[in-house]
Coordinates of C-alpha atoms in Angstrom, one line a residue:
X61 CA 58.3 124.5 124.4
X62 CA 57.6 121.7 127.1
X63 CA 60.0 119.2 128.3
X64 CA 58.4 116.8 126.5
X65 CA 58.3 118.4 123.4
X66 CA 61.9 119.1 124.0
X67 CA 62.4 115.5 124.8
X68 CA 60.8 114.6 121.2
X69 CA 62.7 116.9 119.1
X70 CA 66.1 115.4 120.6
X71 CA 65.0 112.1 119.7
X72 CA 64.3 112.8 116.2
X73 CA 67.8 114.4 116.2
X74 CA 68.7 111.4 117.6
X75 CA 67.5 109.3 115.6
X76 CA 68.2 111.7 112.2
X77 CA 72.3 111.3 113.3
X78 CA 72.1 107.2 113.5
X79 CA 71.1 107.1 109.9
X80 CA 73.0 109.9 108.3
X81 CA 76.4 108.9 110.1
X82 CA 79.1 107.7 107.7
X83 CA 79.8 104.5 107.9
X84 CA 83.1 103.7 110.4
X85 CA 86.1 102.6 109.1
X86 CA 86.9 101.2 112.6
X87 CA 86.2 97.3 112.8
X88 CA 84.8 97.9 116.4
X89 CA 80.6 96.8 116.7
X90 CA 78.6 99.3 118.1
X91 CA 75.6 98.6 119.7
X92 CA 72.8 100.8 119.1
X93 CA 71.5 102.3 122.5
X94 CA 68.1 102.4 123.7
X95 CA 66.8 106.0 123.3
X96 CA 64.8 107.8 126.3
X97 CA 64.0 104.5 127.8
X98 CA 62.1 103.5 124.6
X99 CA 63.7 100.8 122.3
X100 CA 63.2 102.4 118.3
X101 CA 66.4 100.5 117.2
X102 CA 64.9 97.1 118.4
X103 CA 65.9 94.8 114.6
X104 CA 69.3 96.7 114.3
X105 CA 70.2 96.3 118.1
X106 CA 69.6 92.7 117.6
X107 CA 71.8 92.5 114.3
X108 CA 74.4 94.5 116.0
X109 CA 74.3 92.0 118.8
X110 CA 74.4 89.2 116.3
X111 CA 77.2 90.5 114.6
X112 CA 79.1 91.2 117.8
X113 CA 78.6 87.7 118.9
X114 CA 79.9 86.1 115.4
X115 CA 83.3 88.9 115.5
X116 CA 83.8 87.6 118.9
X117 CA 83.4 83.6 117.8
X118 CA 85.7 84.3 114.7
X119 CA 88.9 86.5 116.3
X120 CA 89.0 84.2 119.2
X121 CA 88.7 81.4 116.8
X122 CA 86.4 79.7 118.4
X123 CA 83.7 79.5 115.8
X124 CA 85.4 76.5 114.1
X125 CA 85.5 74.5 117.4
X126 CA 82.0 75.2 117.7
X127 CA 80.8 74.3 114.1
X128 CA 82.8 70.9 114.0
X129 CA 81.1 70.0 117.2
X130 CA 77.5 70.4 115.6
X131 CA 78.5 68.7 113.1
X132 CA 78.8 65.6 115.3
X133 CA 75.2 66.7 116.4
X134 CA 73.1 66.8 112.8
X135 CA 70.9 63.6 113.8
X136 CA 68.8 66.7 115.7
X137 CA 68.2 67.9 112.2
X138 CA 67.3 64.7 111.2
X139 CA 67.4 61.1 111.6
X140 CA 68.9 60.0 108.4
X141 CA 72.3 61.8 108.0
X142 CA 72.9 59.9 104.8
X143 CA 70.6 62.3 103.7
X144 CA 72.8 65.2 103.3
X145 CA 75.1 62.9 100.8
X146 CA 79.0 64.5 101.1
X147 CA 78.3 68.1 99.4
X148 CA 80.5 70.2 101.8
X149 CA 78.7 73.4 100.0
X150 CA 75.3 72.4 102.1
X151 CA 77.0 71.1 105.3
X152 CA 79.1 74.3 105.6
X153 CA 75.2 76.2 104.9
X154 CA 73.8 74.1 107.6
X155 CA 76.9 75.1 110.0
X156 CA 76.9 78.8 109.5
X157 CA 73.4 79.1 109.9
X158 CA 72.9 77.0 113.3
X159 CA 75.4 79.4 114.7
X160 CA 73.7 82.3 113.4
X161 CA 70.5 80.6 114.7
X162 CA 72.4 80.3 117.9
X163 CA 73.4 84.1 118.3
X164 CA 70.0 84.9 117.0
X165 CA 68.0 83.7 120.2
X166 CA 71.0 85.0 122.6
X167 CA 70.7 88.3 121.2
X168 CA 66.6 87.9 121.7
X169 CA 67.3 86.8 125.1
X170 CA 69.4 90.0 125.8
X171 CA 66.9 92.3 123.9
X172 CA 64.0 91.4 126.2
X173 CA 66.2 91.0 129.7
X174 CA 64.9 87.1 129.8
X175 CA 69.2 86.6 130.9
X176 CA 68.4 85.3 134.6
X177 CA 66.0 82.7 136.2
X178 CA 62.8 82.4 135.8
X179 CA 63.3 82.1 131.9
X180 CA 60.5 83.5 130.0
X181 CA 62.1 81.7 126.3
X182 CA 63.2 78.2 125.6
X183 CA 65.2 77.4 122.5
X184 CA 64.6 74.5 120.3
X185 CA 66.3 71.4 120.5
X186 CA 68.5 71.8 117.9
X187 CA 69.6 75.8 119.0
X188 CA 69.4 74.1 123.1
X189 CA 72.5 71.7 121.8
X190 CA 74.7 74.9 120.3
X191 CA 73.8 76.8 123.2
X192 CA 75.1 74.1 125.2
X193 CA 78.1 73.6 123.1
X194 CA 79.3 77.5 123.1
X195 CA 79.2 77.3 127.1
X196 CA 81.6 74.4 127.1
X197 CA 84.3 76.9 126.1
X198 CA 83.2 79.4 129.3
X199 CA 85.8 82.1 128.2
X200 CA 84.6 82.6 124.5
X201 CA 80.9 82.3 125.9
X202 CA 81.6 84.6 128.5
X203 CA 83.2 87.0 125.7
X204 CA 79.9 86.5 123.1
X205 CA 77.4 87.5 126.3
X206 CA 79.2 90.7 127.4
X207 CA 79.9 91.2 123.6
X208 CA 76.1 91.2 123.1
X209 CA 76.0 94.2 125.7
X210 CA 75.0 92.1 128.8
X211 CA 76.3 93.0 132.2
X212 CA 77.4 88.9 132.7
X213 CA 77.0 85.6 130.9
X214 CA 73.3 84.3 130.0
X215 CA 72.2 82.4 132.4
X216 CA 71.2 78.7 131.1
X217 CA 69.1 76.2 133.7
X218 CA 71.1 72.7 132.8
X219 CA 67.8 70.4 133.3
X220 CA 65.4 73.4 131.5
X221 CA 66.5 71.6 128.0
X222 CA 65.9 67.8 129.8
X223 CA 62.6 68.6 131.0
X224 CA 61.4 70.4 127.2
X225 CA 62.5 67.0 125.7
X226 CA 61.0 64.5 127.9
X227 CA 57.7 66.1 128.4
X228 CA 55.4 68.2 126.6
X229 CA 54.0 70.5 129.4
X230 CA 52.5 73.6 128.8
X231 CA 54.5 75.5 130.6
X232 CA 57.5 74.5 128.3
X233 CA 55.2 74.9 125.3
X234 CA 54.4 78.5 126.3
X235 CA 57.7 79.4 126.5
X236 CA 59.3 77.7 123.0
X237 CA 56.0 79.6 121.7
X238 CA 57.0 83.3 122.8
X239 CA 60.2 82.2 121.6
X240 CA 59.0 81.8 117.9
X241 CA 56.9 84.8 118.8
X242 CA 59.5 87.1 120.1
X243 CA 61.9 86.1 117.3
X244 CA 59.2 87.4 114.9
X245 CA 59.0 90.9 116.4
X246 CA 62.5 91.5 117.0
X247 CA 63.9 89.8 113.1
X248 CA 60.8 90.8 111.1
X249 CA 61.2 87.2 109.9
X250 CA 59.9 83.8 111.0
X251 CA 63.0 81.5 112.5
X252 CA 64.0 78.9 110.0
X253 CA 62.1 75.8 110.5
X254 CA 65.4 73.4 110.0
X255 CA 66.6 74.8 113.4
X256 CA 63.7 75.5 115.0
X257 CA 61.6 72.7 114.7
X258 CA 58.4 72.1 117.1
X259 CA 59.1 69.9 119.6
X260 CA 55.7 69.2 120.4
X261 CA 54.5 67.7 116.7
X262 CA 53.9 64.3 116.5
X263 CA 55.2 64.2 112.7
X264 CA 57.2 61.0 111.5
X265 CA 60.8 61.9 111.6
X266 CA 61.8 61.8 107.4
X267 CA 58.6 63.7 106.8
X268 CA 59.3 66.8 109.1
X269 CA 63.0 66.5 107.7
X270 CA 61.8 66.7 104.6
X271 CA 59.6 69.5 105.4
X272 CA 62.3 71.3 107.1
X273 CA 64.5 71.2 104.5
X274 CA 62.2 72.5 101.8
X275 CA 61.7 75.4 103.9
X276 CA 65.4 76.0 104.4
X277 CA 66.3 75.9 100.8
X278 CA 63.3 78.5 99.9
X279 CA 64.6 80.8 102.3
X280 CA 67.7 80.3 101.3
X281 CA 67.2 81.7 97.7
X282 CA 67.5 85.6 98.8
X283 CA 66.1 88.4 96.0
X284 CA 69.9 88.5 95.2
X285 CA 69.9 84.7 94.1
X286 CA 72.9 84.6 96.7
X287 CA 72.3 81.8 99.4
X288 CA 72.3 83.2 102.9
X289 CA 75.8 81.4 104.6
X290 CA 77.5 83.6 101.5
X291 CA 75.4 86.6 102.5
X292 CA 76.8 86.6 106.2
X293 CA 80.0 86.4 105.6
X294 CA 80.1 90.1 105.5
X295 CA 81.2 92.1 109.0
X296 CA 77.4 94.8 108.6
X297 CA 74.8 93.4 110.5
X298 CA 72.8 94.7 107.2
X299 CA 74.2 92.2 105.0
X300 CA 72.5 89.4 107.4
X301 CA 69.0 88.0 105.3
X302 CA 65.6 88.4 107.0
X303 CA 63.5 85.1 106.1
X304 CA 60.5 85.9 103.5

């Protein structure tokens, strides 16, 4: 037989081994490799990545810090705060999900190498403020990029977020749309709307909250009936919802 053929029949060996391996008992994440240069794990190696990042958050303990900081920040889900009304059940929802939101477009960024200038990506305003909130605490940051399987943190241009905000060039709205665009190919799954809201609509404020939220609860509702912050809370990157 030829190399290549050779080359083939390992990979479907390869491949055969990843999904018939028992499960491990160990609590360590492993992240998928790339086989023979050609990525056929791309969704799981993101999950993996996700659920690397979140482990790392939650030993250090870090992920609490980082959730009661958004929570000062939810006027960039909305303007009207009141809105929410005091039902912990649906700010707790709207705090695990920004972080998964969060670890979401890191592990995109790592998937396609976009980790040092120029940035091909550009978060939403909403994920931009987590993003920035995560890299106050440099050591757990540092932990949740090399956790991800980076070589070194995630490189992040401070005035990159200043410039998206203030004006709507296309350069910056090429790059939130590949965003959206690579988030599709690599989650199966459109990104959730209440975090990763167009910058560059011109909608009144209560009526793309509105809008946002609608969307938020629909996805929510899984096949299971279970809503998604309860599905994440388990450690398998399997258990984490794709978006209808």
């Amino acid at each position: 037989e030829s190399s290549a053929n050779q080359q083939a029949i390992m990979t479907d060996v390869e491949l055969k081994e990843h999904r018939d391996a028992p499960e491990e008992t160990t609590n360590e994440v492993v992240v998928p490799a790339v086989l023979n240069g050609k990525d056929q794990l791309r969704e799981p190696r993101a999950r993996a990545m996700v659920d690397a990042g979140r482990k790392s958050l939650t030993v250090s303990g870090s992920i609490e810090h980082l959730k009661r900081h958004l929570r000062k920040k939810m006027n960039l889900l909305n303007d009207s705060p009141s809105l929410w009304g005091k039902d912990a059940d649906i700010e707790a929802a709207m705090m695990e999900n920004w972080v998964e939101e969060l670890l979401r477009f890191m592990a995109i960024k790592t998937i396609t190498g976009d980790i040092v200038k120029p940035f091909r990506l550009t978060p939403s305003e909403p994920i931009a403020e987590a993003w920035k909130s995560l890299m106050v605490m440099p050591t757990e940051y540092t932990n949740v990029c090399l956790a991800m399987g980076n070589p070194h943190v995630i490189d992040h241009d401070p005035f990159d977020a200043d410039e998206d905000k203030d004006s709507e060039n296309k350069y910056s709205n090429k790059r939130f749309n590949a965003s959206l665009r690579e988030y599709h190919l690599v989650f199966k799954s459109k990104p959730d709307t209440l975090f990763w809201s167009d910058p560059y609509t011109d909608k009144s404020s209560l009526i793309a909250f509105m809008e946002r939220v609608a969307a938020f609860f629909r996805t929510t509702a899984s096949t299971t009936g279970k809503p998604r912050s309860a599905q994440m809370t388990a450690s398998s990157p399997e258990t984490i919802p794709t978006s209808a």
